[in-house]
XYZ file of C-alpha atoms in Angstrom:
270
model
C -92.046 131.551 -32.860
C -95.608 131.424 -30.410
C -97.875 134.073 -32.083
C -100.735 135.401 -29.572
C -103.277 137.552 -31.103
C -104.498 139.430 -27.888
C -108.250 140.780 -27.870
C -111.157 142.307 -26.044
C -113.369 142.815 -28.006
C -116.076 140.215 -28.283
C -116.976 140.696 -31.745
C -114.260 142.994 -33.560
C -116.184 145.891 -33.896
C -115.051 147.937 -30.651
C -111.731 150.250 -30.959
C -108.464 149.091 -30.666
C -107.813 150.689 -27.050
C -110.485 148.715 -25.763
C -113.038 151.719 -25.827
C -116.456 151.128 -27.722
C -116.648 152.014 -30.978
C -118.123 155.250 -30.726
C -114.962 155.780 -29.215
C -116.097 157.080 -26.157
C -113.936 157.326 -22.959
C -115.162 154.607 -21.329
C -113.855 150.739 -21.470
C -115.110 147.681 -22.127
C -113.076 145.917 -20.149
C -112.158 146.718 -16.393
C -108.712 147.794 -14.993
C -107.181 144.628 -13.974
C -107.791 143.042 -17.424
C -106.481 145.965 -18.449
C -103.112 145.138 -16.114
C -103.383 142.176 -17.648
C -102.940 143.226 -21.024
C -99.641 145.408 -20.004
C -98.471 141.982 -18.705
C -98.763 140.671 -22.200
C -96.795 143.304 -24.116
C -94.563 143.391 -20.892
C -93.379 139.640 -22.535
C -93.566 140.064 -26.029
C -90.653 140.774 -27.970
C -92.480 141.989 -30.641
C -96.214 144.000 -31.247
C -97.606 143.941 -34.868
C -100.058 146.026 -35.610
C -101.877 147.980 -38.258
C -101.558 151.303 -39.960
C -105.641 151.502 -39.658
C -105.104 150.866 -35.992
C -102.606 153.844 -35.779
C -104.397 156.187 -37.400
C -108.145 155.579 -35.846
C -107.290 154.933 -32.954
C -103.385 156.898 -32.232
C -101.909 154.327 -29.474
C -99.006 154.279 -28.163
C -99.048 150.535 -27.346
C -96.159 150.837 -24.845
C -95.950 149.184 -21.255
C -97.547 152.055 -18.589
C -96.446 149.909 -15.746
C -93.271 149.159 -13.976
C -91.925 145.124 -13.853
C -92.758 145.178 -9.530
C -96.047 145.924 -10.595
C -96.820 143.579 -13.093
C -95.083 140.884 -11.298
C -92.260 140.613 -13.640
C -88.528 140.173 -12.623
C -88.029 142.390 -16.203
C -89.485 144.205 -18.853
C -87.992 142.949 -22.164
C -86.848 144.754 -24.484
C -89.648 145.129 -27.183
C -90.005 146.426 -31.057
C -93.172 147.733 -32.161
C -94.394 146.735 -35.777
C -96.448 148.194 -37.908
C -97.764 146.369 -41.467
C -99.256 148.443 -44.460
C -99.499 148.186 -48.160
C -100.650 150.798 -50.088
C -101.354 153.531 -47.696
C -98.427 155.364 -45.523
C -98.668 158.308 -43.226
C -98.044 162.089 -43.830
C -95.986 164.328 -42.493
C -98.686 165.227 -40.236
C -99.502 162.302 -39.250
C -96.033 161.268 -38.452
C -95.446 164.377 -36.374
C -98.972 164.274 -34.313
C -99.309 160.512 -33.439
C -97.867 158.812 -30.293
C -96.206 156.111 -31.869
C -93.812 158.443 -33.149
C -93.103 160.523 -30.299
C -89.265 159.908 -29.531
C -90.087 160.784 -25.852
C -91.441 157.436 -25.065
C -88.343 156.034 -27.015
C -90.100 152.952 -28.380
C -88.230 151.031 -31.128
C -90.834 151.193 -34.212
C -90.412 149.335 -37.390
C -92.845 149.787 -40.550
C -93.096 146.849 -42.818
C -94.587 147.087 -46.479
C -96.648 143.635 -47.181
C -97.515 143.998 -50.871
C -98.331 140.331 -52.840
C -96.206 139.235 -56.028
C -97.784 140.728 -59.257
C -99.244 138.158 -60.743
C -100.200 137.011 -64.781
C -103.594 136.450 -66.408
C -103.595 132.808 -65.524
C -102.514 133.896 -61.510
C -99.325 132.819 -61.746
C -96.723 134.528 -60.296
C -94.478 136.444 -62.956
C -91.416 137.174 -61.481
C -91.145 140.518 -62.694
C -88.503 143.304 -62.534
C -90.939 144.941 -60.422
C -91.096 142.401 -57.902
C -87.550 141.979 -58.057
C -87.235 145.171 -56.548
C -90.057 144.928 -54.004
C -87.369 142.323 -52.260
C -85.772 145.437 -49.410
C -85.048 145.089 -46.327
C -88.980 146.386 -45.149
C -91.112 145.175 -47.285
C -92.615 141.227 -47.946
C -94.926 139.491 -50.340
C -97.147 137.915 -47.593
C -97.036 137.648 -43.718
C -95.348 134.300 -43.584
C -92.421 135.795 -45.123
C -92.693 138.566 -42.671
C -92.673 136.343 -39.590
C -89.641 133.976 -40.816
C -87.399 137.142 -40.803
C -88.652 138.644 -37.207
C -87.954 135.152 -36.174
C -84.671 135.140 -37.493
C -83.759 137.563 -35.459
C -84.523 135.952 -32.631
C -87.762 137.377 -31.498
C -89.267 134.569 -30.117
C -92.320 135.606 -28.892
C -94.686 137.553 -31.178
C -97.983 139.348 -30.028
C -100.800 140.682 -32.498
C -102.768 144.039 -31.315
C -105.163 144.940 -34.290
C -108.202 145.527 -35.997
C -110.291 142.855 -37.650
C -108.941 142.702 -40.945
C -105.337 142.339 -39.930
C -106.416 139.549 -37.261
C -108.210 137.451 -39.724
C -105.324 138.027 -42.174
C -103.307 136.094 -39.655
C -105.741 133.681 -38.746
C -106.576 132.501 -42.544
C -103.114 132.073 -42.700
C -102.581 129.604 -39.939
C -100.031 131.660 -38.586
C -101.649 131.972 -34.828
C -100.842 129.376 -31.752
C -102.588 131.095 -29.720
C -105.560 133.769 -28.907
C -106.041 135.588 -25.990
C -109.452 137.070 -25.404
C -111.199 139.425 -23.023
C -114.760 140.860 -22.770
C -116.949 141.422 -20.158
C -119.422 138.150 -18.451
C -122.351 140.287 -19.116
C -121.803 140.378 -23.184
C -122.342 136.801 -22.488
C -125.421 137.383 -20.281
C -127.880 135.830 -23.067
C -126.395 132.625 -23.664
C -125.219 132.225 -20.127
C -129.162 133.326 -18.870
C -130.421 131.163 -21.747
C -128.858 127.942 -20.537
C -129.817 129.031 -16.616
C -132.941 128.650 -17.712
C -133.054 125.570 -19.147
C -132.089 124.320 -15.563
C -128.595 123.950 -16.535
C -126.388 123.895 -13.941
C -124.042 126.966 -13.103
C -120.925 125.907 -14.643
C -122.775 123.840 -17.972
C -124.142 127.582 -18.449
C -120.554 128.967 -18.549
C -119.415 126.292 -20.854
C -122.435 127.053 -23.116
C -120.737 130.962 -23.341
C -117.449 129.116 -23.259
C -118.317 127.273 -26.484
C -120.273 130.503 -27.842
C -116.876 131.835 -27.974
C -115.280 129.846 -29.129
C -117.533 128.843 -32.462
C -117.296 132.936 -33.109
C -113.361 132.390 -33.500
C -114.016 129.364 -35.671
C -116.236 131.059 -38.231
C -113.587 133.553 -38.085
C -111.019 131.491 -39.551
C -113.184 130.708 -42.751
C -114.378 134.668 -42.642
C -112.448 136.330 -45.489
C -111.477 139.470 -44.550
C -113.094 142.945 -45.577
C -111.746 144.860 -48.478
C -109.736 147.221 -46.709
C -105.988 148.468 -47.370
C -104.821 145.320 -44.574
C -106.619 142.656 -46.174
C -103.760 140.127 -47.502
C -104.486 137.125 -49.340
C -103.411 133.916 -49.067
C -99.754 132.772 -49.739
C -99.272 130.101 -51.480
C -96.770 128.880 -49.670
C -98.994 128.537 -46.422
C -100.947 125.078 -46.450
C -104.638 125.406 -46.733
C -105.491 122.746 -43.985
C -107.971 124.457 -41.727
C -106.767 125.193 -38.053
C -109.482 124.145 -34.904
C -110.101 126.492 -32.050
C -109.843 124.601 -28.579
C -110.145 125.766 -25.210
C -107.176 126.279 -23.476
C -108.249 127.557 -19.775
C -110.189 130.896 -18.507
C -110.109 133.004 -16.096
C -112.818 135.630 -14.605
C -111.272 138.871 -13.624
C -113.199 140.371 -10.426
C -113.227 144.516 -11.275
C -111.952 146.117 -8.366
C -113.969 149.040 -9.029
C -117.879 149.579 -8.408
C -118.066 151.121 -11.617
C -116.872 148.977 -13.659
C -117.565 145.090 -14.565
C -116.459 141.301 -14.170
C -114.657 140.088 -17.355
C -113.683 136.675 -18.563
C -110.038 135.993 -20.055
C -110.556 133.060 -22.499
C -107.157 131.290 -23.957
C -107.922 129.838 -26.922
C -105.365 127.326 -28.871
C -105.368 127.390 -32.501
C -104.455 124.062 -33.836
């Protein structure tokens, strides 16, 4: 089952939507990576994300854009997921946040991810308690999680989250694949750096290229903060590190003055 985390921002710190994290109204990235993202959950079974993410940020994570315009023969059908452990939402929360509202008719899911108690020693007791931890919604560790959305044939899973959640994920080796987007001119100092140095045009892209992708590989050795979506590892996952590699990029031209050029950067995770 192909995992793709999807991303744009450059360093995890910006808001979920894209915005900065002052969470103003304006965008990091410009409108057509922005199309390009709808493209992505157009052909994605299934969207995990966080209850932190819902509740900062209030998305409604749906597609805004019809299959003609995304260049799709279909929309499939998708399921919206959203992991938490010890918090949940109130009433209030439930009534006033846009994942909820049954106009947009989304299919949304809530999984509990909450570890096996363990002994003094850390090993795994087995308890009553645990026992009855084993419902339909709720898992010991991500892993577990993804076996049963893959048993029910959701083949193709896409990530839309904060930080914590993403590196959760990563540490796990559960990722194929990571799909980033920010704009060239976060970039600007490397890139400028390596310009001049007299390196050519395109070794000064590779230089950003590569600046990339080392952020992504200190990521994967990054434990996560100590937030209510930080998971720890399963013991059932092996512990032999996974290797960022560049896939292929793209730079995405804004069509509007105001905004700028971005660079789409496909990352493998092997």
């Amino acid at each position: 089952f192909p995992v793709t985390i999807q991303l744009r921002a450059a360093d995890c710190k910006q808001s979920h939507e894209g915005r900065v994290a002052e969470r103003t109204s304006s965008w990091i990235t410009n409108s057509n990576s922005r199309k390009d993202v709808q493209r992505l959950r157009a052909t994605h079974e299934i969207l995990i994300t966080g209850i932190n993410t819902i509740k900062n940020d209030n998305p409604l994570l749906n597609v805004r854009l019809s299959a003609s315009e995304l260049n799709l023969s279909d929309i499939c059908d998708r399921e919206i997921v959203i992991l938490k452990s010890s918090q949940d939402f109130n009433a209030i929360e439930r009534q006033s946040l846009k994942i909820f509202d049954s106009t947009y008719q989304q299919k949304v899911t809530e999984y509990i991810i909450r570890p096996l108690s363990k002994n003094i020693d850390g090993v795994n007791t087995g308890s009553r308690l645990d026992e009855s931890l084993q419902s339909a919604n709720v898992f010991h560790n991500l892993s577990s999680l993804l076996n049963h959305l893959s048993s029910e044939k959701k083949l193709r899973i896409m990530i839309e989250a904060g930080p914590n959640l993403m590196k959760s994920f990563l540490r796990e080796g559960l990722v194929d694949e990571i799909i980033h987007y920010e704009p060239l001119e976060i970039q600007a100092e490397s890139f400028n750096a390596a310009l001049n140095e007299n390196d050519s045009l395109d070794s000064a892209l590779s230089r950003s290229l590569n600046n990339i992708l080392e952020r992504y590989q200190n990521l994967l050795k990054e434990s996560p903060l100590n937030t209510d979506l930080c998971f720890p590892r399963s013991n059932e996952i092996s512990k032999k590190s996974q290797k960022c590699y560049l896939s292929q990029y793209e730079i995405i031209e804004a069509t509007n003055i105001n905004e700028r050029t971005d660079i789409k950067v496909h990352i493998r995770l092997i």
